Amino acid sequence: MRSSTRCSRCTVNTPAGTACAKVGPVRHRTAVLLSGGDLLHSTPTGPARCSASPFPIESAKRRCGRRGVIDRQAKFEFEALSFDDVLLIPAESQVHPLAVQVATRATKHIGLRVPLLSAAMDTVSETALAIALAREGGLTILHKNQPIERQADMVRKVKRSEAGMIVDPITLPLTATYGDAEALMQEYRISGVPIIHPDGTLAGILTNRDTRFENDPNRPVTELMTSKDLVTVPVGTSLDQAVEQFKIHKIEKLLVVDDQFKLRGLITIKDITKKIEFPNASKDELGRLRVGAAVGVAADTDTRLEALIEAQVDAICVDTAHGHSQGVLDTVEKIRERYPDLELIAGNVATADGCHALIERGVDAVKVGMGPGSICTTRVVTGCGMPQITAIAECARVADEFDVPIIADGGIRYSGDIVKAIAAGASTVMVGSLFAGTTESPGERVLWEGRSYKVYRAMGSVGAMSEGSADRYFQEGQKKLVPEGIEGMVPHKGPLSDVVFQMVGGLRAGMGYTGCATVEDLRHQARFVRISSAGLIESHPHDVTITKEAPNYERR
């Protein structure tokens, strides 16, 4: 092998240690070249860090070998593991699975009754699923692959779907018609609307009872509404007091007014029954269902953010494929400066450095995952990524120091993967494919070979990117797209509540096996064992023909 020396900065064959014309004195580097001219490595003559290598090198981790040739083994940081590479070790347990506590944190200040978030994907997370998941105790991040006003309207619909008291009820003026009222009630899926005077005082209420046999859309609401003997309650009425009024008057809606008879709120019997039916629902301080929404780094981010905050969204997620990039970091920092009290999630990252960079800029939760999703091709298209268990553990190592929750995004195929993700350091998991097959997901339902499926696509697929998600993969404005995901379909699984029941049931069982009474116990106490390929085969059903499918298992 022949070698020669040159300065890797100015490419001039000059002895090391002499002045470099481009970067100043005593900055030449000695490089070892193969006979073909390929630069292997450069040895620093001054600073401890070797800056002449074509790769970024940390001197503490990668050191120059003899004759300046790089130790190629040092380029491999460590061996990384994913869900199928490990199992949790059973431990002595004094807790029953039904007695464990699965409550956790989605962000620093938002608690959840179950550790489940739905992914910000256009075939997963829209209004119906957001309402259903919040009722089960989880949180939805509404996708941004849509016009700004439509996304903000989804937030409003979720927030209005139920509440302890609706503090800003939808109203109509005295000049409205039955057609106006009918359109409004259908849009917001409500069964009644208060009618008010121009000064805000209450004039009456129009309900389904008043319009049951009406078919003239031009008829004024003043001829149909109930305006006499209105049942009202003062501001500050508790839910228990409201229940008594419902019992006495046999009505379904209570109008909340102030001392000037101006409408200040609305309490419905539906909200009270929902509270009893869904005791674990994720709600804000006003009793409304919680919902989050995604933004990106596109030109419309500021406008989208303002609309979502005006709609009273609970959390914002800066959703990108590579959260450890300068554009994302700048966006996060800008949002935090403008909205210091906003619950802010950002990602995705897969390393401790990436996690730390986001935390430094003020996020309330970090989303972890690069390429583990079932419809994601990032790892094979770009050659970049990190197996999910290792990514979670590396990020959690940093996040725990700052008390910032980790959201494990992607790769969840079975309920056992949820247990593993939390044991590795996550506080919650973000789910895509398992929710895409539910009745409430917005994906199109199709029949194939006699079985029902729902369409599911990656936000990095050609279809999704062409409709608005290209900025997530830093390809906004490109005429030709390089997709990092595919389009497909998943089996229809039925109501989301059934899927959540199985997922949480598996989590409870896993906590029982490991002797962990709480999610925090699972994060800190559980221990892993690495398994072989034979161990993975042994873990799944084998040497048998499955004759009846289980609701929580599907052969891959």
Coordinates of C-alpha atoms in Angstrom, one line a residue:
M1 CA 0.0 0.0 0.0
R2 CA 1.5 3.4 -1.0
S3 CA 0.7 6.4 1.1
S4 CA 1.2 10.2 0.9
T5 CA 0.4 13.1 3.1
R6 CA -1.9 16.0 2.4
C7 CA -4.0 18.5 4.2
S8 CA -7.6 17.3 4.2
R9 CA -8.8 20.9 4.5
C10 CA -7.0 22.5 1.6
T11 CA -6.0 19.2 -0.3
V12 CA -2.5 20.5 -0.7
N13 CA 0.4 18.0 -0.3
T14 CA 2.1 20.0 2.5
P15 CA 3.9 18.6 5.5
A16 CA 1.8 18.5 8.6
G17 CA 2.2 21.4 11.1
T18 CA 2.9 24.1 8.5
A19 CA 0.5 26.9 7.7
C20 CA -2.7 26.1 5.8
A21 CA -3.7 28.6 3.2
K22 CA -7.4 28.0 3.8
V23 CA -7.9 27.7 7.5
G24 CA -4.9 29.4 9.1
P25 CA -1.6 28.4 10.7
V26 CA -0.7 25.0 12.1
R27 CA -3.9 23.3 10.9
H28 CA -2.7 20.8 8.3
R29 CA -3.7 17.2 8.9
T30 CA -1.8 14.0 7.9
A31 CA -3.9 11.6 6.0
V32 CA -3.3 8.0 5.0
L33 CA -4.4 7.2 1.5
L34 CA -4.7 3.9 -0.3
S35 CA -3.1 3.5 -3.7
G36 CA -6.5 4.4 -5.2
G37 CA -6.6 7.7 -3.4
D38 CA -9.3 6.8 -0.8
L39 CA -8.9 8.7 2.4
L40 CA -9.1 6.4 5.4
H41 CA -8.4 8.5 8.4
S42 CA -6.4 11.6 9.4
T43 CA -4.4 12.1 12.5
P44 CA -4.6 15.4 14.3
T45 CA -1.3 17.3 14.7
G46 CA -2.7 19.8 17.2
P47 CA -6.2 19.5 18.7
A48 CA -7.3 16.3 20.4
R49 CA -10.3 15.9 18.1
C50 CA -9.6 14.6 14.6
S51 CA -11.4 16.9 12.3
A52 CA -9.9 15.6 9.0
S53 CA -11.9 12.4 8.8
P54 CA -14.8 12.4 6.3
F55 CA -16.9 11.2 9.3
P56 CA -17.7 13.1 12.5
I57 CA -15.5 11.4 15.1
E58 CA -15.7 11.7 18.9
S59 CA -12.2 11.4 20.3
A60 CA -13.6 9.7 23.5
K61 CA -15.2 7.0 21.5
R62 CA -13.1 6.6 18.3
R63 CA -9.3 6.8 18.6
C64 CA -6.7 6.9 15.9
G65 CA -4.9 3.6 15.4
R66 CA -1.3 2.9 14.5
R67 CA -0.1 4.7 11.4
G68 CA -3.3 6.8 11.5
V69 CA -5.5 4.0 10.1
I70 CA -9.0 4.1 11.6
D71 CA -10.2 1.1 13.7
R72 CA -13.2 0.2 11.7
Q73 CA -14.7 -1.7 14.6
A74 CA -14.9 1.6 16.5
K75 CA -17.5 2.8 13.9
F76 CA -19.9 0.3 15.4
E77 CA -21.1 2.0 18.6
F78 CA -22.9 -1.0 20.1
E79 CA -25.3 -3.8 19.3
A80 CA -28.9 -2.6 19.2
L81 CA -32.0 -4.6 20.1
S82 CA -35.7 -4.5 19.2
F83 CA -38.8 -6.0 20.7
D84 CA -38.3 -9.5 19.3
D85 CA -34.8 -9.7 20.7
V86 CA -35.7 -9.6 24.3
L87 CA -38.1 -10.9 26.9
L88 CA -38.9 -9.6 30.4
I89 CA -37.7 -11.8 33.3
P90 CA -40.6 -13.0 35.5
A91 CA -40.1 -11.9 39.1
E92 CA -41.6 -12.5 42.5
S93 CA -45.0 -10.9 42.5
Q94 CA -47.3 -9.7 45.2
V95 CA -49.7 -7.9 42.9
H96 CA -52.7 -9.2 41.0
P97 CA -53.0 -8.1 37.3
L98 CA -56.4 -6.6 38.0
A99 CA -55.0 -4.5 40.9
V100 CA -52.1 -2.9 39.1
Q101 CA -52.2 0.8 38.2
V102 CA -51.7 1.6 34.5
A103 CA -52.0 5.3 34.8
T104 CA -49.1 7.3 33.5
R105 CA -48.0 10.6 31.9
A106 CA -48.3 11.6 28.3
T107 CA -46.4 14.9 28.9
K108 CA -45.0 16.6 32.0
H109 CA -48.5 17.9 32.9
I110 CA -51.0 15.6 31.1
G111 CA -51.9 12.4 32.9
L112 CA -53.5 9.4 31.2
R113 CA -55.4 6.5 32.6
V114 CA -53.9 4.1 30.0
P115 CA -50.5 4.6 28.3
L116 CA -51.8 4.7 24.8
L117 CA -51.6 7.4 22.1
S118 CA -52.7 7.2 18.5
A119 CA -50.3 8.1 15.8
A120 CA -50.7 11.3 13.8
M121 CA -51.6 9.5 10.6
D122 CA -54.4 10.3 8.1
T123 CA -55.7 6.7 8.2
V124 CA -55.7 6.5 12.0
S125 CA -56.4 9.7 13.9
E126 CA -59.4 11.8 13.2
T127 CA -62.4 12.9 15.2
A128 CA -64.2 9.6 15.8
L129 CA -61.1 7.8 17.0
A130 CA -60.0 10.8 19.1
I131 CA -63.3 10.7 21.0
A132 CA -63.2 6.9 21.4
L133 CA -59.6 6.8 22.6
A134 CA -60.1 9.7 25.1
R135 CA -63.1 7.9 26.6
E136 CA -60.9 4.8 27.1
G137 CA -58.2 6.9 28.9
G138 CA -55.8 7.6 26.1
L139 CA -54.9 10.5 23.8
T140 CA -55.1 11.1 20.1
I141 CA -52.7 13.3 18.1
L142 CA -54.8 14.5 15.1
H143 CA -52.9 14.3 11.8
K144 CA -51.9 17.5 9.9
N145 CA -52.3 16.1 6.4
Q146 CA -55.4 18.3 5.9
P147 CA -56.4 22.0 5.7
I148 CA -55.7 24.0 8.8
E149 CA -59.4 24.8 9.5
R150 CA -60.4 21.2 9.2
Q151 CA -57.8 20.1 11.7
A152 CA -58.9 22.9 14.1
D153 CA -62.5 21.9 13.6
M154 CA -61.7 18.3 14.6
V155 CA -60.2 19.7 17.8
R156 CA -63.4 21.7 18.5
K157 CA -65.6 18.6 17.8
V158 CA -63.6 16.5 20.3
K159 CA -63.7 19.2 23.0
R160 CA -67.5 19.7 22.5
S161 CA -68.3 16.0 22.4
E162 CA -68.8 15.9 26.1
A163 CA -68.0 18.0 29.2
G164 CA -68.9 18.5 32.8
M165 CA -70.4 21.8 31.7
I166 CA -70.1 23.2 28.2
V167 CA -68.7 26.7 28.9
D168 CA -69.1 28.0 25.3
P169 CA -72.1 26.2 23.9
I170 CA -73.0 26.6 20.3
T171 CA -75.9 29.0 19.9
L172 CA -78.2 30.4 17.2
P173 CA -79.8 33.9 16.9
L174 CA -83.5 34.6 16.9
T175 CA -83.3 35.1 13.1
A176 CA -82.2 31.6 12.4
T177 CA -84.4 29.0 10.6
Y178 CA -85.1 25.4 11.3
G179 CA -82.8 24.5 8.4
D180 CA -79.9 26.4 10.1
A181 CA -80.5 24.6 13.3
E182 CA -80.7 21.2 11.6
A183 CA -77.5 21.7 9.8
L184 CA -75.7 22.8 12.9
M185 CA -77.0 19.9 15.0
Q186 CA -75.9 17.4 12.3
E187 CA -72.5 19.0 12.0
Y188 CA -71.7 18.8 15.7
R189 CA -73.8 15.8 16.4
I190 CA -75.9 17.5 19.1
S191 CA -79.6 17.2 19.8
G192 CA -80.3 20.7 20.9
V193 CA -79.2 24.3 20.5
P194 CA -79.9 27.4 22.7
I195 CA -81.4 30.5 21.1
I196 CA -80.1 33.8 22.3
H197 CA -80.9 37.5 21.9
P198 CA -78.4 39.9 20.4
D199 CA -77.2 40.9 23.9
G200 CA -76.5 37.3 24.9
T201 CA -79.5 36.8 27.1
L202 CA -81.3 33.5 26.8
A203 CA -84.4 33.4 24.6
G204 CA -85.1 29.7 24.4
I205 CA -83.8 26.3 23.4
L206 CA -84.5 24.2 20.3
T207 CA -84.3 20.4 20.7
N208 CA -85.2 17.2 18.8
R209 CA -88.5 17.2 20.7
D210 CA -89.4 20.5 19.2
T211 CA -88.5 19.5 15.6
R212 CA -89.5 15.9 15.5
F213 CA -92.2 16.2 12.8
E214 CA -90.9 19.4 11.2
N215 CA -90.0 19.4 7.5
D216 CA -90.0 23.1 6.5
P217 CA -86.3 24.3 6.6
N218 CA -87.4 28.0 6.2
R219 CA -89.5 28.0 9.3
P220 CA -88.1 30.4 12.0
V221 CA -86.8 28.8 15.1
T222 CA -88.8 31.3 17.2
E223 CA -91.9 29.3 16.1
L224 CA -90.5 26.0 17.2
M225 CA -88.3 26.6 20.2
T226 CA -89.2 26.2 23.9
S227 CA -89.2 29.6 25.4
K228 CA -91.6 29.4 28.4
D229 CA -90.8 27.7 31.7
L230 CA -87.2 27.2 30.8
V231 CA -85.3 25.2 33.4
T232 CA -82.1 27.0 34.3
V233 CA -79.5 26.8 37.0
P234 CA -77.0 29.4 38.2
V235 CA -73.3 29.5 37.5
G236 CA -71.4 27.2 40.0
T237 CA -74.0 24.4 40.0
S238 CA -72.3 21.1 40.7
L239 CA -72.9 17.9 38.7
D240 CA -74.7 16.3 41.7
Q241 CA -77.1 19.3 41.8
A242 CA -77.6 19.1 38.1
V243 CA -78.5 15.4 38.4
E244 CA -81.3 16.4 40.9
Q245 CA -82.7 18.9 38.4
F246 CA -82.7 16.2 35.7
K247 CA -84.7 13.9 37.9
I248 CA -87.2 16.5 39.0
H249 CA -87.9 18.1 35.6
K250 CA -87.4 15.0 33.3
I251 CA -85.3 17.0 30.9
E252 CA -82.0 16.3 29.0
K253 CA -80.4 19.7 29.0
L254 CA -79.8 22.3 31.7
L255 CA -79.1 25.9 30.8
V256 CA -76.6 27.7 33.0
V257 CA -77.3 31.5 33.3
D258 CA -75.9 34.4 35.3
D259 CA -77.8 37.0 37.3
Q260 CA -78.6 38.9 34.1
F261 CA -80.0 35.8 32.4
K262 CA -77.1 35.6 30.0
L263 CA -76.2 32.1 28.8
R264 CA -73.0 30.9 30.5
G265 CA -73.0 27.2 29.9
L266 CA -74.9 24.0 29.2
I267 CA -75.1 20.7 31.1
T268 CA -76.5 17.7 29.3
I269 CA -77.7 14.3 30.7
K270 CA -75.5 12.7 28.0
D271 CA -72.4 14.1 29.6
I272 CA -73.4 12.7 33.0
T273 CA -74.2 9.3 31.6
K274 CA -70.9 9.3 29.7
K275 CA -69.0 10.1 32.9
I276 CA -70.5 7.0 34.5
E277 CA -70.0 4.8 31.4
F278 CA -66.4 5.9 30.9
P279 CA -64.9 6.4 34.3
N280 CA -61.3 6.3 32.9
A281 CA -61.8 9.0 30.3
S282 CA -59.0 11.4 29.7
K283 CA -60.4 14.9 30.5
D284 CA -59.2 18.4 31.1
E285 CA -60.0 20.5 34.1
L286 CA -63.4 21.5 32.6
G287 CA -64.4 17.9 32.1
R288 CA -63.8 18.0 28.3
L289 CA -62.1 15.1 26.5
R290 CA -58.4 15.7 25.8
V291 CA -57.0 15.8 22.3
G292 CA -53.6 16.7 20.7
A293 CA -52.7 17.8 17.2
A294 CA -49.7 17.6 15.0
V295 CA -47.8 20.4 13.3
G296 CA -44.7 20.2 11.2
V297 CA -42.0 22.6 10.0
A298 CA -43.8 23.7 6.8
A299 CA -44.4 27.4 5.9
D300 CA -47.9 27.3 7.4
T301 CA -46.8 26.0 10.8
D302 CA -47.4 29.4 12.6
T303 CA -50.9 29.7 11.2
R304 CA -51.8 26.1 11.9
L305 CA -50.5 26.5 15.5
E306 CA -52.6 29.6 16.1
A307 CA -55.7 27.9 14.9
L308 CA -55.2 24.8 17.0
I309 CA -54.5 26.8 20.1
E310 CA -57.6 28.9 19.5
A311 CA -59.6 25.7 19.2
Q312 CA -58.2 24.8 22.7
V313 CA -56.1 21.8 21.8
D314 CA -54.5 20.1 24.8
A315 CA -51.1 19.3 23.3
I316 CA -49.1 20.1 20.2
C317 CA -46.8 17.6 18.6
V318 CA -44.0 18.8 16.3
D319 CA -44.1 15.7 14.1
T320 CA -41.2 15.0 11.9
A321 CA -39.2 12.0 10.7
H322 CA -35.9 13.4 12.1
G323 CA -36.4 15.5 15.2
H324 CA -32.6 16.0 15.7
S325 CA -32.3 18.4 12.8
Q326 CA -31.8 22.1 13.0
G327 CA -35.1 23.1 11.4
V328 CA -37.1 21.0 13.9
L329 CA -35.0 22.3 16.9
D330 CA -35.5 25.9 15.8
T331 CA -39.3 25.3 15.4
V332 CA -39.5 23.8 18.8
E333 CA -37.6 26.6 20.4
K334 CA -39.7 29.2 18.6
I335 CA -43.0 27.5 19.8
R336 CA -41.7 27.3 23.4
E337 CA -40.8 31.0 23.4
R338 CA -44.2 32.1 22.0
Y339 CA -46.3 29.7 24.1
P340 CA -44.5 29.0 27.4
D341 CA -47.4 27.1 29.0
L342 CA -48.3 24.9 26.0
E343 CA -47.9 21.1 26.4
L344 CA -45.3 20.4 23.7
I345 CA -44.3 17.1 22.3
A346 CA -41.6 16.7 19.6
G347 CA -39.8 14.0 17.7
N348 CA -38.9 11.7 16.3
V349 CA -35.5 10.9 17.6
A350 CA -33.6 7.6 18.3
T351 CA -30.5 8.7 20.2
A352 CA -29.7 10.2 23.6
D353 CA -28.2 13.2 21.9
G354 CA -31.3 13.8 19.9
C355 CA -33.5 13.5 23.0
H356 CA -31.3 15.9 24.9
A357 CA -31.4 18.5 22.1
L358 CA -35.2 18.5 22.2
I359 CA -35.3 18.7 26.0
E360 CA -32.9 21.6 26.0
R361 CA -35.4 23.5 23.9
G362 CA -38.2 22.9 26.3
V363 CA -40.4 20.0 25.2
D364 CA -42.7 18.3 27.6
A365 CA -42.4 14.8 26.0
V366 CA -40.1 13.3 23.5
K367 CA -41.3 10.9 20.7
V368 CA -38.9 8.1 20.1
G369 CA -38.7 5.9 17.0
M370 CA -37.0 5.9 13.6
G371 CA -38.3 3.3 11.2
P372 CA -39.9 0.7 13.4
G373 CA -43.5 1.1 12.1
S374 CA -45.1 -1.7 10.1
I375 CA -45.6 0.5 7.0
C376 CA -42.3 2.5 7.4
T377 CA -39.4 1.9 5.0
T378 CA -37.0 4.6 6.3
R379 CA -34.4 2.1 7.5
V380 CA -34.2 0.3 4.1
V381 CA -34.5 3.4 2.0
T382 CA -32.0 5.5 3.9
G383 CA -30.0 2.9 5.8
C384 CA -30.6 4.9 9.0
G385 CA -32.5 4.0 12.1
M386 CA -32.2 2.4 15.5
P387 CA -33.9 -0.8 16.8
Q388 CA -36.7 0.4 19.1
I389 CA -35.8 -1.2 22.4
T390 CA -32.3 0.3 22.3
A391 CA -33.7 3.7 21.0
I392 CA -36.1 3.9 23.9
A393 CA -33.5 2.9 26.5
E394 CA -31.0 5.4 25.2
C395 CA -33.4 8.3 25.1
A396 CA -34.9 7.4 28.5
R397 CA -31.5 7.5 30.1
V398 CA -31.3 11.2 29.3
A399 CA -35.0 12.0 29.7
D400 CA -35.2 10.6 33.2
E401 CA -32.6 13.1 34.3
F402 CA -35.0 15.9 33.3
D403 CA -38.3 14.2 34.3
V404 CA -39.5 14.3 30.7
P405 CA -41.7 11.4 29.6
I406 CA -40.8 9.2 26.6
I407 CA -43.4 8.2 24.0
A408 CA -42.4 5.0 22.2
D409 CA -43.6 5.5 18.6
G410 CA -43.8 2.5 16.3
G411 CA -43.2 -1.2 16.2
I412 CA -46.0 -2.2 18.5
R413 CA -47.6 -5.5 17.2
Y414 CA -48.7 -7.2 20.4
S415 CA -49.6 -6.1 23.9
G416 CA -46.4 -7.6 25.1
D417 CA -44.5 -5.0 23.0
I418 CA -46.2 -2.3 25.1
V419 CA -44.9 -4.0 28.3
K420 CA -41.4 -4.2 26.8
A421 CA -41.5 -0.5 25.6
I422 CA -42.4 0.7 29.1
A423 CA -39.9 -1.5 30.8
A424 CA -37.2 -0.1 28.5
G425 CA -38.1 3.4 29.7
A426 CA -41.1 4.7 27.9
S427 CA -44.1 6.2 29.7
T428 CA -46.5 5.7 26.9
V429 CA -46.6 4.1 23.5
M430 CA -47.9 5.5 20.2
V431 CA -49.9 3.1 18.1
G432 CA -50.7 3.1 14.4
S433 CA -51.5 -0.2 12.8
L434 CA -53.3 -1.7 15.7
F435 CA -55.7 1.3 15.7
A436 CA -55.9 1.6 11.9
G437 CA -58.1 -1.5 11.8
T438 CA -60.7 -0.2 14.2
T439 CA -64.2 0.9 13.3
E440 CA -63.5 4.5 14.4
S441 CA -60.4 4.9 12.2
P442 CA -60.9 7.1 9.0
G443 CA -59.4 4.5 6.6
E444 CA -61.6 3.2 3.9
R445 CA -63.1 -0.2 4.6
V446 CA -62.5 -2.8 1.8
L447 CA -63.3 -6.5 1.2
W448 CA -60.5 -8.7 0.0
E449 CA -60.8 -12.5 -0.4
G450 CA -63.9 -12.6 1.7
R451 CA -62.5 -10.7 4.6
S452 CA -62.9 -7.1 5.8
Y453 CA -59.9 -4.8 5.9
K454 CA -59.2 -1.1 6.4
V455 CA -56.8 1.0 4.3
Y456 CA -53.6 2.0 6.2
R457 CA -50.7 4.0 4.8
A458 CA -47.5 5.6 6.1
M459 CA -47.2 9.3 6.2
G460 CA -44.1 8.8 4.2
S461 CA -45.9 7.0 1.4
V462 CA -46.3 8.6 -2.0
G463 CA -50.1 9.1 -1.5
A464 CA -49.7 10.8 1.9
M465 CA -46.7 12.9 0.9
S466 CA -48.4 14.2 -2.2
E467 CA -51.4 15.3 0.0
G468 CA -49.4 17.3 2.4
S469 CA -47.0 15.3 4.6
A470 CA -43.9 15.8 2.5
D471 CA -42.5 18.3 5.0
R472 CA -42.4 15.6 7.6
Y473 CA -39.6 14.0 5.5
F474 CA -38.1 17.3 4.5
Q475 CA -39.3 17.1 0.9
E476 CA -41.8 20.0 0.8
G477 CA -42.1 21.5 -2.6
Q478 CA -40.4 18.7 -4.4
K479 CA -41.8 17.6 -7.7
K480 CA -40.4 14.1 -7.3
L481 CA -40.8 12.3 -4.0
V482 CA -38.6 9.7 -2.4
P483 CA -41.1 7.8 -0.2
E484 CA -40.2 6.3 3.2
G485 CA -43.3 4.2 3.6
I486 CA -45.9 2.1 1.8
E487 CA -49.7 1.9 1.4
G488 CA -51.5 -1.2 2.5
M489 CA -54.4 -2.5 4.5
V490 CA -54.9 -4.2 7.9
P491 CA -57.7 -6.5 9.1
H492 CA -60.8 -4.8 10.4
K493 CA -60.7 -5.4 14.2
G494 CA -64.1 -3.9 15.3
P495 CA -64.6 -1.2 18.0
L496 CA -61.6 0.6 19.4
S497 CA -62.8 -0.2 22.9
D498 CA -62.3 -3.9 22.2
V499 CA -58.7 -3.4 21.0
V500 CA -57.8 -1.2 24.0
F501 CA -59.3 -3.8 26.3
Q502 CA -56.9 -6.5 25.0
M503 CA -53.9 -4.2 24.9
V504 CA -54.4 -3.0 28.5
G505 CA -55.2 -6.5 29.6
G506 CA -51.9 -7.7 28.2
L507 CA -50.1 -4.9 29.9
R508 CA -51.7 -5.7 33.3
A509 CA -50.7 -9.4 32.9
G510 CA -47.1 -8.4 32.1
M511 CA -47.0 -6.2 35.1
G512 CA -48.3 -9.1 37.2
Y513 CA -45.6 -11.4 35.9
T514 CA -42.8 -8.9 36.7
G515 CA -44.2 -8.0 40.1
C516 CA -44.8 -4.3 39.2
A517 CA -47.7 -2.5 40.7
T518 CA -47.4 0.7 38.7
V519 CA -46.1 1.9 35.4
E520 CA -43.2 3.6 37.1
D521 CA -42.3 0.3 38.8
L522 CA -42.3 -1.4 35.4
R523 CA -40.0 1.3 34.0
H524 CA -37.4 1.0 36.8
Q525 CA -37.6 -2.6 38.2
A526 CA -38.2 -4.9 35.2
R527 CA -35.2 -6.7 33.7
F528 CA -34.6 -8.1 30.3
V529 CA -33.1 -11.2 28.9
R530 CA -31.9 -11.4 25.4
I531 CA -33.2 -14.4 23.4
S532 CA -32.1 -16.3 20.4
S533 CA -33.9 -16.9 17.1
A534 CA -35.0 -20.3 18.5
G535 CA -36.3 -18.5 21.6
L536 CA -38.4 -16.3 19.4
I537 CA -39.9 -19.2 17.5
E538 CA -40.6 -20.9 20.8
S539 CA -42.4 -17.7 22.1
H540 CA -45.0 -17.9 19.3
P541 CA -47.5 -20.7 18.8
H542 CA -45.7 -23.6 17.0
D543 CA -46.3 -27.1 15.9
V544 CA -50.0 -26.6 15.7
T545 CA -52.6 -25.4 13.3
I546 CA -54.6 -22.5 14.7
T547 CA -58.3 -23.3 14.2
K548 CA -59.8 -20.2 16.0
E549 CA -58.2 -16.8 16.0
A550 CA -57.5 -15.1 19.3
P551 CA -58.5 -11.4 19.6
N552 CA -55.0 -10.4 20.7
Y553 CA -52.8 -12.5 18.4
E554 CA -52.3 -12.6 14.7
R555 CA -49.7 -14.8 13.0
R556 CA -47.2 -12.8 11.1

